[in-house]
Coordinates of C-alpha atoms in Angstrom, one line a residue:
Chain P
M591 CA 89.3 136.4 139.3
K592 CA 90.5 139.8 138.3
A593 CA 93.3 139.6 140.8
Y594 CA 94.6 136.5 139.1
R595 CA 94.3 138.0 135.6
D596 CA 96.3 141.1 136.8
L597 CA 99.1 138.8 138.2
R598 CA 99.1 136.8 134.9
E599 CA 100.1 140.0 133.1
K600 CA 103.1 140.4 135.3
Y601 CA 104.1 136.7 135.1
P602 CA 102.9 135.6 131.7
S603 CA 104.6 132.1 131.9
F604 CA 102.5 129.4 133.6
R605 CA 105.7 127.7 134.7
D606 CA 106.8 130.9 136.5
R607 CA 103.5 131.4 138.2
S608 CA 103.5 127.8 139.4
E609 CA 107.2 127.3 140.1
I610 CA 108.3 130.6 141.7
P611 CA 107.2 130.0 145.3
E612 CA 106.1 133.5 146.2
V613 CA 104.0 133.8 143.0
A614 CA 102.5 130.3 143.4
I615 CA 101.6 131.0 147.1
E616 CA 99.9 134.2 146.1
V617 CA 97.9 132.6 143.4
S618 CA 96.9 129.7 145.6
L619 CA 95.7 132.1 148.3
Q620 CA 93.8 134.6 146.1
P621 CA 90.6 132.6 146.1
W622 CA 91.1 131.6 149.8
R623 CA 91.3 135.2 150.9
A624 CA 88.3 136.2 148.7
F625 CA 85.9 133.4 149.5
Q626 CA 87.3 131.5 152.6
P627 CA 86.6 128.1 151.2
D628 CA 87.2 125.0 153.4
G629 CA 90.1 123.9 151.2
V630 CA 93.2 125.6 149.5
I631 CA 94.6 123.8 146.6
L632 CA 98.3 124.0 145.4
F633 CA 98.6 126.1 142.2
S634 CA 100.3 123.8 139.8
D635 CA 99.7 121.6 136.8
I636 CA 99.5 117.8 136.5
V637 CA 102.5 117.9 134.1
T638 CA 104.7 119.8 136.6
P639 CA 106.7 116.7 137.6
L640 CA 107.4 115.4 134.1
P641 CA 110.8 117.3 133.6
G642 CA 111.9 115.5 136.8
L643 CA 111.5 112.2 135.0
G644 CA 113.4 113.5 131.9
I645 CA 110.3 114.5 129.9
D646 CA 110.8 118.1 128.8
M647 CA 107.7 120.2 128.6
D648 CA 106.3 123.7 128.4
I649 CA 102.8 125.0 129.2
A650 CA 101.6 127.2 126.4
E651 CA 99.1 129.9 127.5
G652 CA 95.6 128.9 126.6
K653 CA 96.8 125.8 124.9
G654 CA 98.0 123.6 127.7
P655 CA 101.1 121.4 128.0
I656 CA 103.5 120.8 125.1
I657 CA 105.9 117.9 125.1
H658 CA 108.6 118.7 122.6
S659 CA 109.8 115.1 122.1
P660 CA 106.8 112.8 122.7
I661 CA 107.6 109.5 124.3
R662 CA 106.8 106.7 121.9
T663 CA 109.7 104.2 121.8
Q664 CA 111.2 101.6 124.0
A665 CA 114.5 103.6 124.1
Q666 CA 112.7 106.8 125.3
I667 CA 111.0 104.8 128.1
D668 CA 114.3 103.2 129.1
S669 CA 115.9 106.6 129.4
L670 CA 113.3 107.9 131.9
H671 CA 114.7 108.3 135.4
D672 CA 113.2 108.1 138.9
L673 CA 111.7 111.2 140.3
E674 CA 113.7 112.9 143.2
P675 CA 111.2 115.5 144.2
E676 CA 113.4 117.5 146.5
A677 CA 115.9 118.1 143.8
A678 CA 113.6 118.2 140.8
L679 CA 110.7 120.2 142.3
P680 CA 112.4 122.5 144.9
F681 CA 109.5 124.9 144.8
I682 CA 106.9 122.4 146.2
K683 CA 108.1 122.4 149.8
P684 CA 108.1 126.2 150.3
I685 CA 104.7 126.5 148.6
L686 CA 103.0 123.9 150.7
Q687 CA 104.6 124.9 153.9
A688 CA 103.6 128.5 153.4
L689 CA 100.0 127.5 152.6
R690 CA 99.8 125.4 155.8
Q691 CA 101.2 128.3 157.8
E692 CA 98.8 130.8 156.2
V693 CA 95.6 128.9 156.5
G694 CA 96.3 127.2 159.8
D695 CA 93.4 125.3 161.2
K696 CA 90.8 127.3 159.2
S697 CA 91.2 125.3 155.9
T698 CA 92.6 122.1 154.5
V699 CA 95.6 122.2 152.2
L700 CA 95.1 120.0 149.1
G701 CA 97.9 118.7 146.9
F702 CA 97.4 117.3 143.5
V703 CA 98.9 115.0 140.9
G704 CA 98.0 113.6 137.5
A705 CA 97.2 110.0 137.1
P706 CA 99.4 107.6 135.0
W707 CA 97.1 107.2 132.0
T708 CA 96.5 111.0 131.7
L709 CA 100.2 111.8 132.0
A710 CA 101.1 109.1 129.6
A711 CA 98.5 110.6 127.2
Y712 CA 100.3 113.9 127.3
A713 CA 103.8 112.3 127.1
V714 CA 102.8 110.1 124.0
E715 CA 100.5 112.6 122.2
G716 CA 102.9 115.5 123.0
K717 CA 99.9 117.8 123.8
G718 CA 96.2 117.6 124.5
S719 CA 94.0 115.8 122.0
K720 CA 90.4 115.4 121.0
T721 CA 90.6 111.8 119.9
Y722 CA 93.8 110.4 121.8
S723 CA 94.5 108.6 118.6
I724 CA 98.3 108.3 119.1
I725 CA 98.1 106.8 122.5
K726 CA 95.2 104.5 121.5
N727 CA 97.3 103.4 118.6
L728 CA 100.1 102.5 121.0
A729 CA 97.6 100.9 123.5
F730 CA 95.9 98.7 120.9
S731 CA 98.9 97.9 118.7
D732 CA 101.8 97.7 121.2
P733 CA 100.4 97.5 124.7
A734 CA 103.6 96.2 126.3
I735 CA 105.5 99.4 125.7
L736 CA 102.6 101.5 127.1
H737 CA 102.4 99.3 130.3
Q738 CA 106.1 100.0 130.9
L739 CA 105.5 103.7 130.6
L740 CA 102.4 103.6 132.9
T741 CA 104.3 101.6 135.5
K742 CA 107.2 104.1 135.6
L743 CA 104.8 107.1 135.8
A744 CA 102.7 105.4 138.6
D745 CA 105.9 104.9 140.7
A746 CA 106.9 108.6 140.1
I747 CA 103.5 109.9 140.9
A748 CA 103.4 107.9 144.1
V749 CA 106.7 109.4 145.2
Y750 CA 105.5 112.9 144.3
A751 CA 102.2 112.5 146.1
R752 CA 104.0 111.2 149.3
Y753 CA 106.3 114.2 149.0
Q754 CA 103.5 116.6 148.8
I755 CA 102.0 115.1 152.0
D756 CA 105.4 115.3 153.7
C757 CA 105.6 118.9 152.7
G758 CA 102.1 119.8 154.2
A759 CA 99.3 118.5 151.9
Q760 CA 96.5 117.1 154.0
V761 CA 94.5 115.6 151.1
V762 CA 95.8 114.6 147.7
Q763 CA 93.6 114.7 144.6
M764 CA 94.6 112.7 141.6
F765 CA 93.4 113.8 138.1
D766 CA 92.9 111.1 135.6
S767 CA 91.4 113.7 133.3
W768 CA 91.4 111.8 130.0
A769 CA 90.6 108.3 131.3
G770 CA 86.9 109.0 130.6
Q771 CA 87.8 108.7 126.9
L772 CA 88.5 105.0 127.4
S773 CA 85.9 102.2 127.1
P774 CA 85.2 100.6 130.5
Q775 CA 87.2 97.5 129.6
D776 CA 90.2 99.6 128.5
Y777 CA 89.8 101.7 131.6
D778 CA 90.2 98.4 133.5
T779 CA 93.4 97.6 131.5
F780 CA 95.2 101.0 131.2
A781 CA 93.8 103.4 133.8
R782 CA 92.5 101.7 137.0
P783 CA 95.4 99.3 137.7
Y784 CA 97.8 102.3 137.7
Q785 CA 95.5 104.5 139.8
Q786 CA 95.5 101.6 142.3
R787 CA 99.3 101.3 142.1
V788 CA 99.6 105.0 143.1
F789 CA 97.0 104.9 145.8
E790 CA 98.4 101.7 147.4
Q791 CA 101.9 103.1 147.5
V792 CA 100.7 106.3 149.1
K793 CA 98.5 104.5 151.7
Q794 CA 101.5 102.4 152.7
T795 CA 103.4 105.3 154.2
H796 CA 100.4 107.8 154.7
P797 CA 97.4 105.6 155.5
D798 CA 95.4 108.5 157.0
T799 CA 95.6 111.0 154.2
P800 CA 92.4 111.1 152.2
L801 CA 92.8 110.5 148.4
I802 CA 90.4 111.9 145.8
L803 CA 90.1 110.6 142.2
L804 CA 88.8 112.8 139.4
V805 CA 88.1 111.6 135.9
S806 CA 86.4 113.9 133.4
G807 CA 83.4 112.4 131.7
S808 CA 83.3 109.6 134.2
A809 CA 79.6 108.6 134.0
G810 CA 80.4 105.3 132.4
V811 CA 83.1 104.2 134.8
L812 CA 81.8 105.4 138.3
E813 CA 81.7 101.9 139.8
R814 CA 85.2 101.3 138.6
M815 CA 86.4 104.5 140.1
A816 CA 85.0 103.3 143.4
Q817 CA 87.2 100.2 143.2
S818 CA 90.5 102.2 142.7
G819 CA 91.4 102.6 146.3
A820 CA 90.4 106.3 146.4
D821 CA 88.6 107.5 149.5
I822 CA 86.5 110.1 147.6
V823 CA 85.3 110.0 144.0
S824 CA 84.7 113.2 142.1
V825 CA 81.4 113.2 140.2
D826 CA 81.0 115.7 137.4
W827 CA 77.6 117.2 136.5
T828 CA 76.8 114.9 133.6
V829 CA 75.5 112.3 136.0
D830 CA 72.7 112.8 138.5
M831 CA 74.3 112.7 142.0
A832 CA 71.5 110.4 143.4
D833 CA 72.4 107.9 140.6
A834 CA 76.1 108.3 141.3
R835 CA 75.7 107.8 145.0
A836 CA 73.7 104.6 144.4
R837 CA 76.3 103.2 142.0
L838 CA 79.4 104.0 144.0
G839 CA 78.8 102.1 147.2
K840 CA 79.0 103.6 150.6
H841 CA 82.7 102.8 151.2
V842 CA 83.6 106.0 149.3
K843 CA 82.7 109.7 149.8
V844 CA 81.8 111.9 146.9
Q845 CA 82.9 115.3 145.5
G846 CA 81.1 117.6 143.1
N847 CA 78.8 117.9 141.1
L848 CA 77.6 121.3 140.2
D849 CA 77.8 122.5 136.5
P850 CA 80.0 125.6 136.7
G851 CA 77.5 127.2 134.4
V852 CA 74.9 127.2 137.3
L853 CA 76.8 130.3 138.6
Y854 CA 75.4 132.3 135.7
G855 CA 72.0 132.0 137.2
S856 CA 70.1 134.0 139.9
K857 CA 70.9 133.5 143.6
E858 CA 67.7 131.6 144.0
F859 CA 68.6 129.3 141.1
I860 CA 72.1 128.7 142.5
R861 CA 70.7 128.0 146.0
D862 CA 68.3 125.5 144.6
R863 CA 71.0 123.6 142.7
I864 CA 73.2 123.5 145.8
Y865 CA 70.5 122.1 147.9
D866 CA 69.5 119.6 145.3
T867 CA 73.1 118.2 145.0
V868 CA 73.7 118.1 148.7
R869 CA 70.3 116.3 149.3
K870 CA 71.1 113.7 146.6
A871 CA 74.7 113.2 148.0
G872 CA 73.2 112.1 151.3
N873 CA 75.0 111.5 154.6
W874 CA 78.0 109.5 153.5
G875 CA 80.5 112.5 153.1
H876 CA 80.4 115.1 150.3
I877 CA 82.9 117.8 149.3
L878 CA 80.6 120.2 147.5
N879 CA 82.3 121.9 144.6
L880 CA 82.0 122.7 140.9
G881 CA 82.7 119.9 138.5
H882 CA 85.2 122.2 136.6
G883 CA 86.8 125.6 136.9
V884 CA 84.8 128.8 137.0
L885 CA 83.6 129.7 133.5
P886 CA 84.5 133.1 131.8
D887 CA 82.2 136.0 132.7
T888 CA 80.9 134.4 135.8
P889 CA 80.0 137.2 138.3
E890 CA 82.4 137.1 141.2
E891 CA 79.5 137.9 143.6
N892 CA 77.9 134.6 142.5
V893 CA 81.0 132.7 143.3
A894 CA 80.9 134.4 146.7
F895 CA 77.2 133.4 147.1
F896 CA 78.1 129.8 146.3
F897 CA 80.5 129.7 149.2
E898 CA 78.3 131.5 151.7
T899 CA 75.4 129.1 150.8
A900 CA 77.6 126.0 151.1
K901 CA 79.0 127.2 154.5
Q902 CA 75.5 127.9 155.9
L903 CA 74.5 124.4 154.9
S904 CA 77.5 122.9 156.7
T905 CA 76.7 124.8 159.9
A906 CA 73.0 123.7 159.6
A907 CA 74.1 120.1 159.2
L908 CA 76.4 120.3 162.3
V909 CA 73.6 121.7 164.3
S910 CA 70.9 119.3 163.2
Chain B
M66 CA 90.0 107.4 102.9
K67 CA 92.6 108.4 100.4
A68 CA 89.9 108.8 97.7
Y69 CA 88.2 111.4 100.0
R70 CA 91.4 113.3 100.7
D71 CA 92.1 113.5 97.0
L72 CA 88.6 114.8 96.3
R73 CA 89.0 117.4 99.1
E74 CA 92.0 118.8 97.4
K75 CA 89.9 119.5 94.3
Y76 CA 87.0 120.9 96.3
P77 CA 88.6 122.5 99.4
S78 CA 85.3 124.0 100.6
F79 CA 83.2 121.8 102.8
R80 CA 80.0 123.5 101.7
D81 CA 80.9 122.8 98.0
R82 CA 81.6 119.2 98.8
S83 CA 78.2 118.8 100.6
E84 CA 76.1 121.1 98.4
I85 CA 77.1 120.4 94.9
P86 CA 75.1 117.3 94.2
E87 CA 77.5 115.3 92.1
V88 CA 80.3 115.9 94.6
A89 CA 78.2 115.0 97.6
I90 CA 76.9 111.9 95.9
E91 CA 80.5 110.8 95.1
V92 CA 81.7 111.4 98.7
S93 CA 78.7 109.6 100.1
L94 CA 79.3 106.6 97.8
Q95 CA 83.1 106.3 98.3
P96 CA 82.9 104.2 101.6
W97 CA 79.9 102.3 100.2
R98 CA 81.9 101.2 97.1
A99 CA 85.0 100.4 99.1
F100 CA 83.4 98.5 102.0
Q101 CA 79.8 97.7 101.1
P102 CA 78.2 98.5 104.4
D103 CA 74.5 98.0 105.1
G104 CA 73.9 101.8 105.2
V105 CA 74.9 104.8 103.2
I106 CA 74.7 108.2 104.9
L107 CA 74.1 111.5 103.2
F108 CA 77.4 113.5 103.2
S109 CA 76.3 116.8 104.9
D110 CA 76.7 118.7 108.2
I111 CA 74.2 119.3 110.9
V112 CA 74.4 123.1 110.4
T113 CA 73.6 122.7 106.7
P114 CA 69.9 123.9 107.1
L115 CA 70.7 127.0 109.2
P116 CA 71.1 129.5 106.3
G117 CA 67.6 128.4 105.4
L118 CA 66.3 129.8 108.7
G119 CA 68.3 133.1 108.2
I120 CA 71.4 132.0 110.2
D121 CA 74.4 132.6 108.0
M122 CA 77.3 130.2 108.5
D123 CA 80.4 128.8 107.0
I124 CA 82.3 125.6 107.7
A125 CA 86.0 126.3 108.2
E126 CA 88.2 123.3 107.3
G127 CA 89.4 121.5 110.4
K128 CA 87.6 124.0 112.7
G129 CA 83.9 123.3 112.1
P130 CA 81.0 125.6 111.7
I131 CA 81.3 129.4 112.2
I132 CA 78.2 131.6 112.6
H133 CA 79.2 135.1 111.8
S134 CA 76.4 136.8 113.7
P135 CA 75.7 134.6 116.8
I136 CA 72.0 134.5 117.8
R137 CA 71.6 136.0 121.3
T138 CA 68.8 138.5 121.3
Q139 CA 65.0 138.4 121.1
A140 CA 65.1 140.5 117.9
Q141 CA 67.4 138.0 116.2
I142 CA 65.1 135.1 117.2
D143 CA 62.0 137.0 115.9
S144 CA 63.8 137.5 112.6
L145 CA 64.3 133.8 111.9
H146 CA 62.0 132.4 109.3
D147 CA 60.4 129.0 108.6
L148 CA 62.5 126.5 106.6
E149 CA 61.3 125.8 103.1
P150 CA 63.6 122.9 102.3
E151 CA 62.9 122.6 98.5
A152 CA 63.9 126.2 98.0
A153 CA 66.6 126.6 100.6
L154 CA 68.3 123.2 100.2
P155 CA 67.8 122.4 96.5
F156 CA 70.8 119.9 96.6
I157 CA 69.2 117.5 99.1
K158 CA 66.7 115.9 96.7
P159 CA 69.1 115.1 93.9
I160 CA 71.6 113.7 96.4
L161 CA 69.2 111.4 98.2
Q162 CA 67.5 110.3 95.0
A163 CA 70.8 109.4 93.4
L164 CA 71.9 107.5 96.5
R165 CA 68.7 105.5 96.6
Q166 CA 69.1 104.6 92.9
E167 CA 72.7 103.7 93.2
V168 CA 72.4 101.4 96.3
G169 CA 69.0 99.9 95.4
D170 CA 68.0 97.1 97.7
K171 CA 71.6 96.4 98.7
S172 CA 71.8 99.1 101.4
T173 CA 69.7 101.5 103.4
V174 CA 70.0 105.3 102.8
L175 CA 70.3 107.3 106.0
G176 CA 69.4 111.0 106.3
F177 CA 70.6 113.0 109.2
V178 CA 69.9 116.3 111.1
G179 CA 71.2 118.1 114.1
A180 CA 69.0 118.3 117.3
P181 CA 67.7 121.6 118.6
W182 CA 70.0 121.9 121.6
T183 CA 73.1 121.3 119.5
L184 CA 72.1 123.6 116.7
A185 CA 71.2 126.3 119.3
A186 CA 74.7 125.8 120.8
Y187 CA 76.3 126.5 117.4
A188 CA 73.9 129.4 116.8
V189 CA 74.4 131.0 120.2
E190 CA 78.2 130.3 120.7
G191 CA 79.0 131.1 117.0
K192 CA 81.3 128.1 116.8
G193 CA 82.2 124.9 118.7
S194 CA 83.1 125.3 122.3
K195 CA 84.8 123.4 125.1
T196 CA 82.6 124.8 127.9
Y197 CA 79.4 126.0 126.2
S198 CA 79.6 129.0 128.5
I199 CA 77.7 131.4 126.3
I200 CA 74.6 129.2 125.8
K201 CA 74.8 128.1 129.4
N202 CA 74.8 131.7 130.4
L203 CA 71.7 132.2 128.4
A204 CA 70.0 129.0 129.6
F205 CA 70.4 129.8 133.3
S206 CA 70.0 133.6 133.2
D207 CA 67.4 134.1 130.5
P208 CA 65.8 130.7 129.7
A209 CA 62.7 132.1 128.0
I210 CA 64.6 133.4 125.0
L211 CA 66.4 130.2 124.7
H212 CA 63.2 128.2 124.7
Q213 CA 61.9 130.2 121.8
L214 CA 65.0 129.5 119.8
L215 CA 64.8 125.8 120.6
T216 CA 61.1 125.7 119.5
K217 CA 61.8 127.4 116.2
L218 CA 64.8 125.1 115.6
A219 CA 62.8 122.0 116.5
D220 CA 60.0 122.9 114.0
A221 CA 62.6 123.6 111.3
I222 CA 64.4 120.3 112.0
A223 CA 61.2 118.3 111.8
V224 CA 60.4 119.9 108.4
Y225 CA 63.9 119.1 107.2
A226 CA 63.7 115.5 108.5
R227 CA 60.4 114.9 106.8
Y228 CA 61.8 116.3 103.6
Q229 CA 64.8 114.0 103.6
I230 CA 62.4 111.1 104.0
D231 CA 60.3 112.3 101.2
C232 CA 63.5 112.6 99.0
G233 CA 64.5 109.0 99.8
A234 CA 66.0 108.7 103.2
Q235 CA 64.9 105.5 104.8
V236 CA 66.2 106.1 108.3
V237 CA 67.0 109.5 109.9
Q238 CA 69.7 110.0 112.6
M239 CA 69.5 113.0 114.8
F240 CA 72.8 114.3 116.3
D241 CA 72.5 116.0 119.7
S242 CA 76.2 116.1 119.8
W243 CA 76.6 118.6 122.7
A244 CA 73.7 117.6 124.9
G245 CA 76.0 115.3 126.8
Q246 CA 77.5 118.5 128.3
L247 CA 74.3 119.2 130.2
S248 CA 73.4 117.9 133.6
P249 CA 70.6 115.3 133.5
Q250 CA 68.1 117.8 134.9
D251 CA 69.1 120.4 132.3
Y252 CA 69.0 117.8 129.6
D253 CA 65.4 117.2 130.7
T254 CA 64.7 121.0 130.3
F255 CA 66.7 122.0 127.2
A256 CA 67.4 118.9 125.2
R257 CA 64.9 116.1 125.6
P258 CA 61.6 118.0 125.1
Y259 CA 62.9 119.4 121.8
Q260 CA 64.2 116.0 120.6
Q261 CA 60.7 114.7 121.4
R262 CA 59.1 117.6 119.5
V263 CA 61.1 116.7 116.4
F264 CA 60.5 113.0 116.6
E265 CA 56.7 113.4 117.2
Q266 CA 56.3 115.7 114.2
V267 CA 58.2 113.3 112.0
K268 CA 56.3 110.3 113.3
Q269 CA 52.9 112.0 112.5
T270 CA 53.6 111.9 108.8
H271 CA 56.2 109.1 108.6
P272 CA 55.3 106.6 111.4
D273 CA 57.3 103.8 109.9
T274 CA 60.7 105.5 109.3
P275 CA 63.2 104.5 112.1
L276 CA 64.7 107.4 114.0
I277 CA 68.1 107.3 115.7
L278 CA 69.3 109.5 118.5
L279 CA 73.0 110.1 119.1
V280 CA 74.4 112.2 122.0
S281 CA 78.2 112.4 122.5
G282 CA 79.2 111.6 126.0
S283 CA 75.8 110.2 126.8
A284 CA 76.6 107.8 129.6
G285 CA 74.8 109.9 132.2
V286 CA 71.6 110.3 130.2
L287 CA 71.0 107.0 128.5
E288 CA 67.7 106.3 130.3
R289 CA 66.5 109.8 129.2
M290 CA 67.5 109.2 125.6
A291 CA 65.3 106.1 125.6
Q292 CA 62.3 108.3 126.5
S293 CA 62.8 110.7 123.6
G294 CA 60.7 108.9 121.1
A295 CA 63.7 107.6 119.2
D296 CA 63.5 104.0 117.9
I297 CA 67.2 103.5 118.2
V298 CA 69.7 104.9 120.7
S299 CA 73.3 105.4 119.8
V300 CA 75.7 104.3 122.6
D301 CA 79.3 105.5 122.5
W302 CA 82.2 103.4 123.8
T303 CA 82.5 105.2 127.2
V304 CA 79.7 102.9 128.6
D305 CA 79.7 99.1 128.6
M306 CA 77.1 97.9 126.1
A307 CA 75.7 95.3 128.6
D308 CA 75.0 98.2 131.1
A309 CA 73.5 100.3 128.3
R310 CA 71.3 97.6 127.2
A311 CA 70.1 97.0 130.8
R312 CA 69.5 100.7 131.4
L313 CA 67.7 101.5 128.1
G314 CA 64.7 99.2 128.3
K315 CA 63.6 96.8 125.5
H316 CA 61.4 99.3 123.7
V317 CA 64.5 100.8 121.9
K318 CA 67.2 99.2 119.8
V319 CA 70.8 100.2 120.0
Q320 CA 73.6 101.5 117.8
G321 CA 77.3 101.4 118.5
N322 CA 79.6 101.1 120.5
L323 CA 83.1 100.4 119.4
D324 CA 85.9 102.8 120.1
P325 CA 87.3 103.8 116.7
G326 CA 90.7 103.3 118.2
V327 CA 90.1 99.6 118.2
L328 CA 90.8 99.6 114.4
Y329 CA 94.5 100.3 115.3
G330 CA 94.7 96.8 116.8
S331 CA 95.4 93.3 115.2
K332 CA 92.6 91.5 113.3
E333 CA 92.2 89.1 116.2
F334 CA 91.8 92.1 118.6
I335 CA 89.2 93.8 116.3
R336 CA 87.2 90.6 116.0
D337 CA 87.2 90.0 119.7
R338 CA 85.9 93.5 120.3
I339 CA 83.1 93.1 117.7
Y340 CA 82.0 89.8 119.2
D341 CA 82.0 91.3 122.7
T342 CA 79.9 94.2 121.7
V343 CA 77.4 92.2 119.7
R344 CA 77.1 89.7 122.5
K345 CA 76.4 92.4 125.0
A346 CA 73.9 94.1 122.8
G347 CA 71.8 91.0 122.8
N348 CA 68.8 90.2 120.5
W349 CA 66.8 93.3 120.7
G350 CA 68.2 95.0 117.5
H351 CA 71.7 96.4 117.1
I352 CA 73.3 98.5 114.4
L353 CA 76.9 97.8 114.9
N354 CA 79.2 100.7 114.2
L355 CA 82.0 102.9 115.5
G356 CA 81.1 105.4 118.2
H357 CA 82.9 108.2 116.1
G358 CA 84.5 108.7 112.7
V359 CA 87.5 106.7 111.7
L360 CA 90.7 108.1 113.4
P361 CA 93.8 109.4 111.5
D362 CA 96.2 106.7 110.3
T363 CA 93.8 103.8 110.7
P364 CA 94.8 101.1 108.2
E365 CA 92.1 100.9 105.5
E366 CA 92.5 97.2 105.5
N367 CA 91.4 97.2 109.1
V368 CA 88.2 99.1 108.2
A369 CA 87.5 96.5 105.5
F370 CA 88.1 93.7 108.1
F371 CA 85.6 95.4 110.4
F372 CA 82.9 95.3 107.8
E373 CA 83.7 91.7 106.7
T374 CA 83.5 90.5 110.3
A375 CA 80.3 92.3 110.9
K376 CA 78.6 90.9 107.8
Q377 CA 79.7 87.4 108.6
L378 CA 78.1 87.8 112.0
S379 CA 74.8 88.9 110.4
T380 CA 74.8 85.9 108.1
A381 CA 75.5 83.6 111.1
A382 CA 72.8 85.2 113.1
L383 CA 70.3 84.8 110.2
V384 CA 71.3 81.1 109.8
S385 CA 71.1 80.2 113.5

């Protein structure tokens, strides 16, 4: 959105934009005001809580998070401390409270957190990676150390997710962005048990808050995502929604799965793709959205058309 | 390999290393001499034939191919010319002939080509991409132009693959590296028909040469890969080999699917993973290999152990 790009010029630091409450509130609300979606998501990053555990980080514009002292030794893991969200993340409460107040009953406020494997990947690699060679080296040559780090991260993430709910989040999405780079058997060893650990701890105190799990490139592990304890599994566009629905089992709802590139097409093309996805998702619950952020040069009117079409569909479904 | 890194210092340009026959032969043979694998692959790049069609390119060290004038208009597509491989790629024949002569009956010489969608992605984007937003914009807003480009590329790739076989390649692998970024229905529109066009043209003149298809991140489209006309489907490590085998159908053989990160583990760990993959691939034909290149800092002795273990397995299978 142009409004966001303008604001970014005024606040060039991502951490400022996400940690100064009035700025983060404004950014969170920009798409809501423009398109009136059914959900508003906290403007933040999955690495936001890391400094609260003792892992210093910065978010470089266009490059993503940078961890200046990557976590790779027993001593570093021992030195991590518990997350005290009120003290470490004082901006979260005013942001979420303001969002709830602003959108009222018209939309749902979503919080979000990173999953243990993905946060461990950032902490160990020190930045994003194409191959995840450093964390895989640790995983396959010294797994005991990594399991300690994953356990500490899971407990901190659970505390953070509960705190977001206490502050006003009505749904929490957990991003295990890089878990799709694991083989299914390694996903079962290093990713899923820690997703479960987070979800179980959150459900203990907040049993009614829906929890969403997103993994990028998840086509090989969809069945396993459905066994994580998530209520809703996000499905990206690299898998056919009908196949995904059949593989997941009916105890979970789905989210997704439009290719954001679809918004480059004509209105008729966009509508056909929306109808196709909704039809394939069936009647077991579906949060329709793009499988990724809006791509550069997407016409804003096409984004608006996406929301209009989706909302007409909801109404039609309610009436039928 | 250290031997390769030393040679890279002497020939810092990738195009020199892959287009000066004696250098390309040396690089191709380095791993063969060190590890005695069952196959030797031509050292080259999928974009190597593009200048022969009139698409100028360079390969920047560590950054991949750069197309200085990306192909995005009808006029640019009209100006592309047919590939005449003997004239445009004079280094291919001496390289493949030398490889055949060197390895004799001990190993198989593999040629390789890029697939139409992936070469179109480079040609249109001008370089690698995370989102493929420019080619998706073209695909969804002006598909007719893209189909013309894909047709021209398919015909040129078929000519090139046939030429590699005539020069000595005994198997040809086609890399559709970026087709895994398409939704299955777009894969059926923009990737698979052009894979088929290449494979059909090659089979017309060379019906007995096995053809391999590789797509990165292919877990969502495996069944579709099996319908491309390929004899062998490469399966990366993000899908369980037993699932892949069940989904592919028995008319195709498989290649893969070890995570290259496995080679960071102990010998016992590496052996267990090899056995697991081979067991799951079953008895319908399996080329065991890593799903990606060897990762940085992998101990060379672990690579050697991988080959030793694989070869003992082959012998055991032949005896049983």
